[in-house]
GROMACS .gro file of C-alpha atoms in nm:
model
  284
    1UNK     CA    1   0.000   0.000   0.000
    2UNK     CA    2   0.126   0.363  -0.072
    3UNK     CA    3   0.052   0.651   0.152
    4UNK     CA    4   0.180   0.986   0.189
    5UNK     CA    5   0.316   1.200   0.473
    6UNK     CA    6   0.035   1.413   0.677
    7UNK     CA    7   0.215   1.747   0.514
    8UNK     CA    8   0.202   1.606   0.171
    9UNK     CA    9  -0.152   1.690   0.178
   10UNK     CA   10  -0.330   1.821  -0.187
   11UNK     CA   11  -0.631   1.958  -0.025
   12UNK     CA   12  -0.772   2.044   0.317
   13UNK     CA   13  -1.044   1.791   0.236
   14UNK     CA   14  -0.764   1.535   0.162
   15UNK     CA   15  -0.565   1.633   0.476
   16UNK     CA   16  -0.895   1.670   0.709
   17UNK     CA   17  -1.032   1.314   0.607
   18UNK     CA   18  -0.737   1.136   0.678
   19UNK     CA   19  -0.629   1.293   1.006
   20UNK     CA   20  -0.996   1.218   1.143
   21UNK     CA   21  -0.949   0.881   1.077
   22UNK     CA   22  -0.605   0.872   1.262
   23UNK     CA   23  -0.788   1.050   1.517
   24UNK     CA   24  -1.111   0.823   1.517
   25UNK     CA   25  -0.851   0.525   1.518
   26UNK     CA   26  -0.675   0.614   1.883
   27UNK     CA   27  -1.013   0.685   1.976
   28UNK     CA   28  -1.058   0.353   1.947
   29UNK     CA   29  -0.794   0.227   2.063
   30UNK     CA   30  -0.821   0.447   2.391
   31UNK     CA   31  -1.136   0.305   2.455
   32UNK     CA   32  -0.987  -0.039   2.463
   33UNK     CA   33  -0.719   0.098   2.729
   34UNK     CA   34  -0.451   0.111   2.473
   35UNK     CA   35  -0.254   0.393   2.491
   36UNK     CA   36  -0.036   0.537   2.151
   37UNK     CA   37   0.159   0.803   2.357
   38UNK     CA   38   0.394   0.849   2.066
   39UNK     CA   39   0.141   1.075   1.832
   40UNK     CA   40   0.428   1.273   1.616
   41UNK     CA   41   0.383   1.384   1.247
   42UNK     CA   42   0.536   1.069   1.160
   43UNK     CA   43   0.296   0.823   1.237
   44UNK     CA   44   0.032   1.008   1.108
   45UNK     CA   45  -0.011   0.912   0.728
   46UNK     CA   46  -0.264   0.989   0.467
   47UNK     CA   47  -0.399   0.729   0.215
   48UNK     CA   48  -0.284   0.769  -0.151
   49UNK     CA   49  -0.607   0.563  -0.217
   50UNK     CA   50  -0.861   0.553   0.007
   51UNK     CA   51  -1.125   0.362  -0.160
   52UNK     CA   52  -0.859   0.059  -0.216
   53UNK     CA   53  -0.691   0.117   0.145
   54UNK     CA   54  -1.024   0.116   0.370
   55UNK     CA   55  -0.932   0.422   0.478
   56UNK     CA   56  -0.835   0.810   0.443
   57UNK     CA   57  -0.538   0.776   0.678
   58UNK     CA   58  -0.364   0.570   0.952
   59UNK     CA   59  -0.206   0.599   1.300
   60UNK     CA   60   0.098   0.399   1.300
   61UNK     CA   61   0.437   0.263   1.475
   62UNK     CA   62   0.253   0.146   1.892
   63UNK     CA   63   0.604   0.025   1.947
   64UNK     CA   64   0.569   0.300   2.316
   65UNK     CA   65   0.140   0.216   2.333
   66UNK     CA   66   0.090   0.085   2.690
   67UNK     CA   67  -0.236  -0.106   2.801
   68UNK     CA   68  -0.371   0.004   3.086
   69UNK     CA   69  -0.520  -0.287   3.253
   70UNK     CA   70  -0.567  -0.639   3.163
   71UNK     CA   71  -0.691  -0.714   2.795
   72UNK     CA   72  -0.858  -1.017   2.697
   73UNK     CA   73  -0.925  -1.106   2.315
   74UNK     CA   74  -1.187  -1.387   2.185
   75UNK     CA   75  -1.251  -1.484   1.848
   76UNK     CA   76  -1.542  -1.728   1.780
   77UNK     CA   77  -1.447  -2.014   1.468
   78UNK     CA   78  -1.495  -2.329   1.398
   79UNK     CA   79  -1.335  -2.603   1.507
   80UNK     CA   80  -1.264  -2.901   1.229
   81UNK     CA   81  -1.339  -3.233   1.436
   82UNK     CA   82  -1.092  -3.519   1.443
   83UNK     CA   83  -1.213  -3.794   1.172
   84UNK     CA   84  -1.061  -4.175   1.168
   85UNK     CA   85  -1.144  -4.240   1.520
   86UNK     CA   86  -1.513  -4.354   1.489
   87UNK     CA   87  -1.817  -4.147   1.536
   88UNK     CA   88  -1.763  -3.780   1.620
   89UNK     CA   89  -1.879  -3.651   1.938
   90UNK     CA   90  -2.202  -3.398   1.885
   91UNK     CA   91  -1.999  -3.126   2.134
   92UNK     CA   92  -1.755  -3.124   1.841
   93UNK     CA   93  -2.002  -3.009   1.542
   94UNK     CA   94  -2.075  -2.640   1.669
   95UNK     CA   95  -1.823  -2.339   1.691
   96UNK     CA   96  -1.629  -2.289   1.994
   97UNK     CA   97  -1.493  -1.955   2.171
   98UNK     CA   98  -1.150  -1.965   2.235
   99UNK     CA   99  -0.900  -1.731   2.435
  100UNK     CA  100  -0.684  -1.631   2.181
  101UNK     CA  101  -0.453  -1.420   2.406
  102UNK     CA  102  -0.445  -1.214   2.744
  103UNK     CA  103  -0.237  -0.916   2.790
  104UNK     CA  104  -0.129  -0.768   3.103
  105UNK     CA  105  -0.117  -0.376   3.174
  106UNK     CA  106   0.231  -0.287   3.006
  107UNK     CA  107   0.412   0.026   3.146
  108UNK     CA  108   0.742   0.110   3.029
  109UNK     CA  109   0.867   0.436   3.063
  110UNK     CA  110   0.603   0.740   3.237
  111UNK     CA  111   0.663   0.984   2.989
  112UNK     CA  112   0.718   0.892   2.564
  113UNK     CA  113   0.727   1.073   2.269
  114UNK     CA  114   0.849   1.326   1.990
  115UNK     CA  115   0.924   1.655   2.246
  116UNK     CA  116   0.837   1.862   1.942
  117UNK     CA  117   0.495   1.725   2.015
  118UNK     CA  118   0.439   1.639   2.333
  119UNK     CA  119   0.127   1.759   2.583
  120UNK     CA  120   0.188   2.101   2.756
  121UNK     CA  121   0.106   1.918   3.085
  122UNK     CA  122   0.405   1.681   3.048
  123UNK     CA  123   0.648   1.930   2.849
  124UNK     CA  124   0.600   2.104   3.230
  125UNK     CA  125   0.589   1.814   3.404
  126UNK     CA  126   0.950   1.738   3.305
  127UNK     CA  127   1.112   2.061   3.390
  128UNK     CA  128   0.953   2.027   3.709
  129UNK     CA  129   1.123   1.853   4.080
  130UNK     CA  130   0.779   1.676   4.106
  131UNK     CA  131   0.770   1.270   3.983
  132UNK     CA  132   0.662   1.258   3.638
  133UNK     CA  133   0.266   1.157   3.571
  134UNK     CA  134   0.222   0.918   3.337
  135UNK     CA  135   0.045   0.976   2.991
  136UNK     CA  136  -0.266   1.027   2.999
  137UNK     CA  137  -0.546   1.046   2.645
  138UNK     CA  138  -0.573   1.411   2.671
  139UNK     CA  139  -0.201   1.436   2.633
  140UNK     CA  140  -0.204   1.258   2.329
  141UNK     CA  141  -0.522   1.451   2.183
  142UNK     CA  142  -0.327   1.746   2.248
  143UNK     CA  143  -0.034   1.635   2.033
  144UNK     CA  144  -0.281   1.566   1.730
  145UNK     CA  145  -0.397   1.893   1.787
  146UNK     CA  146   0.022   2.038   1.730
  147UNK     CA  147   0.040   1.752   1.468
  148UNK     CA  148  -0.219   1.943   1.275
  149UNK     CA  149  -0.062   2.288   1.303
  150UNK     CA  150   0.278   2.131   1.209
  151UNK     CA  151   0.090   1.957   0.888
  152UNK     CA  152  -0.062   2.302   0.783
  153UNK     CA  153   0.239   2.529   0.818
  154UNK     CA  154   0.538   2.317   0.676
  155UNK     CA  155   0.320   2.237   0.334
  156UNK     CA  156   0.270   2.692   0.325
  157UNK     CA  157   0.640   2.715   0.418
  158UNK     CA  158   0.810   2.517   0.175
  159UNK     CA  159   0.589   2.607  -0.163
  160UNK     CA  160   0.752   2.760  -0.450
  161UNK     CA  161   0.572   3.091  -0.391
  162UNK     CA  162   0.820   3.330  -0.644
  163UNK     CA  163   1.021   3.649  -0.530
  164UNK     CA  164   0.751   3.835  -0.467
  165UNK     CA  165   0.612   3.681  -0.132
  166UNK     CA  166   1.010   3.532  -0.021
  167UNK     CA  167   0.983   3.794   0.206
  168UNK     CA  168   0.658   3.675   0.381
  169UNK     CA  169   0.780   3.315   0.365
  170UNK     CA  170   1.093   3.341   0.516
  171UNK     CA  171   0.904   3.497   0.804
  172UNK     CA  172   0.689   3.212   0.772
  173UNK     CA  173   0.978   2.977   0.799
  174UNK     CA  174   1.124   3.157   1.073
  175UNK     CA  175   0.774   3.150   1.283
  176UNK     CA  176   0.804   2.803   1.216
  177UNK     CA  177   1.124   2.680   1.320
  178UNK     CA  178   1.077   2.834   1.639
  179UNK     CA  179   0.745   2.684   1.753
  180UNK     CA  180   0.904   2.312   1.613
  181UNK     CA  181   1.250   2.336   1.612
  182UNK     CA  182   1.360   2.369   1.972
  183UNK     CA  183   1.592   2.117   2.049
  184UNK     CA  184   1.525   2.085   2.455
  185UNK     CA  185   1.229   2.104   2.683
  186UNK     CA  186   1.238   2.442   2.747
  187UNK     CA  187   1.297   2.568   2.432
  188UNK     CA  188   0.981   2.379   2.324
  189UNK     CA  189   0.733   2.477   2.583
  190UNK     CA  190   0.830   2.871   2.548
  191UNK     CA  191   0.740   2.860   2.186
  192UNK     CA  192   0.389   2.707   2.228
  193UNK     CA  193   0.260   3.080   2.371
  194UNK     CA  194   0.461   3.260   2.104
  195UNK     CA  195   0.571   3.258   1.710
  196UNK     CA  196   0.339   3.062   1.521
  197UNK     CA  197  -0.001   3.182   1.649
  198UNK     CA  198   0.057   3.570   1.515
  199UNK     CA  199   0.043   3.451   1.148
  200UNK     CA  200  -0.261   3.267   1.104
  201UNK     CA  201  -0.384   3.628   0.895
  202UNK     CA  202  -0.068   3.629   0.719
  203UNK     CA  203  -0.168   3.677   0.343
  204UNK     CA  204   0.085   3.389   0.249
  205UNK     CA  205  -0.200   3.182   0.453
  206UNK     CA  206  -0.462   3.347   0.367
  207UNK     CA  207  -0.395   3.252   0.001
  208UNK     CA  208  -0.307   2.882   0.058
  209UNK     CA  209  -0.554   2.798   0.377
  210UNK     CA  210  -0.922   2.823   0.355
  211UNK     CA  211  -1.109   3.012   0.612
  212UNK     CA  212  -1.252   2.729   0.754
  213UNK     CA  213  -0.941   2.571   0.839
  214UNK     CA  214  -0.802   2.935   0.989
  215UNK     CA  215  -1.073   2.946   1.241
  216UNK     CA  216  -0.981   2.620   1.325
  217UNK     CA  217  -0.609   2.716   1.357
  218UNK     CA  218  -0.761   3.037   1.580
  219UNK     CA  219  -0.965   2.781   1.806
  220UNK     CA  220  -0.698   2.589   1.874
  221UNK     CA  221  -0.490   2.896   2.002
  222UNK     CA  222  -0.757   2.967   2.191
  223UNK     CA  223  -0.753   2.662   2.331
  224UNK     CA  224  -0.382   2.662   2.408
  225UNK     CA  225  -0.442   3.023   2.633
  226UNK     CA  226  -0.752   2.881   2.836
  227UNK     CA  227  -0.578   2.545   2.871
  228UNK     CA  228  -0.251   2.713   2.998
  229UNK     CA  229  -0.429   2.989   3.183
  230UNK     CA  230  -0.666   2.695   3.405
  231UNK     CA  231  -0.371   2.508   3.491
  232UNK     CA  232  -0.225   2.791   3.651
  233UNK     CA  233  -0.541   2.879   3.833
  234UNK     CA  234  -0.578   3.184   3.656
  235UNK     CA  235  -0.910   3.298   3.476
  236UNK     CA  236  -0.890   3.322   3.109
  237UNK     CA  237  -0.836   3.616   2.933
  238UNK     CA  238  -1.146   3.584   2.693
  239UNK     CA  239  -1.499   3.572   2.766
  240UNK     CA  240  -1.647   3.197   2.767
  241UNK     CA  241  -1.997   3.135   2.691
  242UNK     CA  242  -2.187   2.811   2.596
  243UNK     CA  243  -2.140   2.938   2.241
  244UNK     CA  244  -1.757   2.953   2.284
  245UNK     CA  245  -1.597   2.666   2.082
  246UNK     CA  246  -1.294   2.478   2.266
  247UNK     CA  247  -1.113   2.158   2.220
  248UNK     CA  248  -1.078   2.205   2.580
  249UNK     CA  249  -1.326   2.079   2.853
  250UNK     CA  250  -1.361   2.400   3.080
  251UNK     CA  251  -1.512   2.257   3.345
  252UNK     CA  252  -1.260   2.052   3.484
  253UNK     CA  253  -1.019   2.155   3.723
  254UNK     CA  254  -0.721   2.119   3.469
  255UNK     CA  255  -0.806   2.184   3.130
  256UNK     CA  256  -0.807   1.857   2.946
  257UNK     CA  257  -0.831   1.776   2.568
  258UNK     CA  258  -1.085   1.513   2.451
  259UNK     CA  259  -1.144   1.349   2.174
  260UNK     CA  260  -1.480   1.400   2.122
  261UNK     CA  261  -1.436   1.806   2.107
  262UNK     CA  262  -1.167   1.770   1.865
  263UNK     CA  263  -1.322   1.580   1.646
  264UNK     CA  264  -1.611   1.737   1.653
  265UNK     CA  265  -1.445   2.080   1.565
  266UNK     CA  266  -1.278   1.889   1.250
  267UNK     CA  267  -1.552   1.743   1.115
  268UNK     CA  268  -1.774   2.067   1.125
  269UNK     CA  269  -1.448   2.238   0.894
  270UNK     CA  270  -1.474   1.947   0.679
  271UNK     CA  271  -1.857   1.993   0.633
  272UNK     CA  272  -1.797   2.307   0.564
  273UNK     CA  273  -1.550   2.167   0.264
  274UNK     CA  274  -1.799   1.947   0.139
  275UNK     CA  275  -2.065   2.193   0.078
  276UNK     CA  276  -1.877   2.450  -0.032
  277UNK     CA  277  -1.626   2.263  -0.255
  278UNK     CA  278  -1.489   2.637  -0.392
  279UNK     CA  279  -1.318   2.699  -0.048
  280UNK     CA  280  -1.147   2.400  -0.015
  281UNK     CA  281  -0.775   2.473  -0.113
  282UNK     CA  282  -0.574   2.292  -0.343
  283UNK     CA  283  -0.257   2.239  -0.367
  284UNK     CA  284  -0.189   1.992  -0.725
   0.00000   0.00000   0.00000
């Protein structure tokens, strides 16, 4: 099968179908208490083929996933009976359930991952004297969430865009070294409250992202100031409402990312692409 890397992207539509099913996929996978806790923009790929394939994209490469408790697998088949030894047993004629496998809880190290990606929460927790908590699934929903970011801003920063706009992209490229190119912990967590955020209006991505996927870019950076704002026991700088779209869950004590907001928030964009095929931006 041939697939293509999540900033490789030829449309939104493209990019927005396959990282939903990535998504959906540790969703899944969460639910079963199987934890990825390696979500990078590597093992994130998009389909070349969907139809063929099964699917728009894939989460890939568990080799850090831990289970968190006991997992048990069944499969139902049937058995073939054993023939030459007279007359077969009735017991023998009907399918049997058999335990293929069980799994104990698997820890490994607390804290995996790309740094470039990782949650705020842990990026903190590791420059901190306190022991390190382990990963949790709103730490990994948060690093699809920087996945995404990373996916739209590398495929604007490396286009051929002419002499005319080097200018702009070299800021671009600049904006995004910093917010994905630290090389330690604290390098890393500075640049999530600065650089890449102040050129989501840039005209370099106004041209080559739709609106619908720069609101989403916006909600996520809202995201980031309530998330970090809560965890410092600080009231948000922006007036919530029950209108106010966030990833994040307000209402608990420490701002936590969920699945079900995120995805919900992607496929609304993606709607949005469907109906109004003329704003979905393309890149072949």
């Amino acid at each position: 099968m041939s697939f293509v890397s999540i900033w490789e992207y030829q449309s939104e539509r493209e990019l927005l179908e396959g990282f939903i099913a990535a998504l959906e996929a540790h969703q899944f996978l969460a639910k079963q208490k199987i934890l990825h806790r390696d979500i990078s923009a590597g093992n994130i790929l998009l389909a070349e083929d969907p139809l063929r394939q099964g699917s728009a994209g894939f989460l890939t490469d568990l080799d850090f996933a831990r289970l968190e408790s006991d997992v048990e697998f069944k499969i139902t088949e049937t058995v073939s009976p054993p023939r030459g030894y007279g007359a077969i047993p009735s017991h023998l004629h009907g399918p049997s359930t058999r335990t293929i496998t069980k799994f104990g809880g698997q820890r490994g190290g607390e804290i995996t991952g790309t740094l470039q990606f990782l949650s705020r929460r842990l990026l903190e927790a590791m420059l901190s004297d306190k022991p390190t908590p382990p990963t949790a699934a709103e730490d990994d929903v948060e690093s699809f969430l920087w996945v995404l970011v990373y996916a739209i801003y590398r495929r604007i920063c490396f286009l051929d865009v002419g002499t005319s706009q080097a200018a702009e992209q070299k800021t671009l490229r600049r904006a995004f070294t910093k917010s994905f190119g630290g090389r330690t912990t604290e390098e890393i967590l500075e640049a999530r409250c600065v650089a890449i955020w102040n050129l989501t209006d840039a005209p370099l991505v106004i041209q080559h992202a739709s609106a619908p996927l720069r609101v989403l870019l916006r909600q996520f950076n809202l995201t980031m100031v309530v998330a970090a704002e809560r965890s410092y026991g600080v009231l948000p700088n922006v007036i919530l409402t029950s209108d106010t779209p966030l990833f994040v869950n307000v209402n608990l004590g420490n701002a936590a990312f969920t699945h079900e907001s995120f995805l919900s928030a992607l496929r609304s964009v993606l709607d949005q692409l469907r109906d109004h095929p003329e704003l979905d931006h393309r890149f072949d």
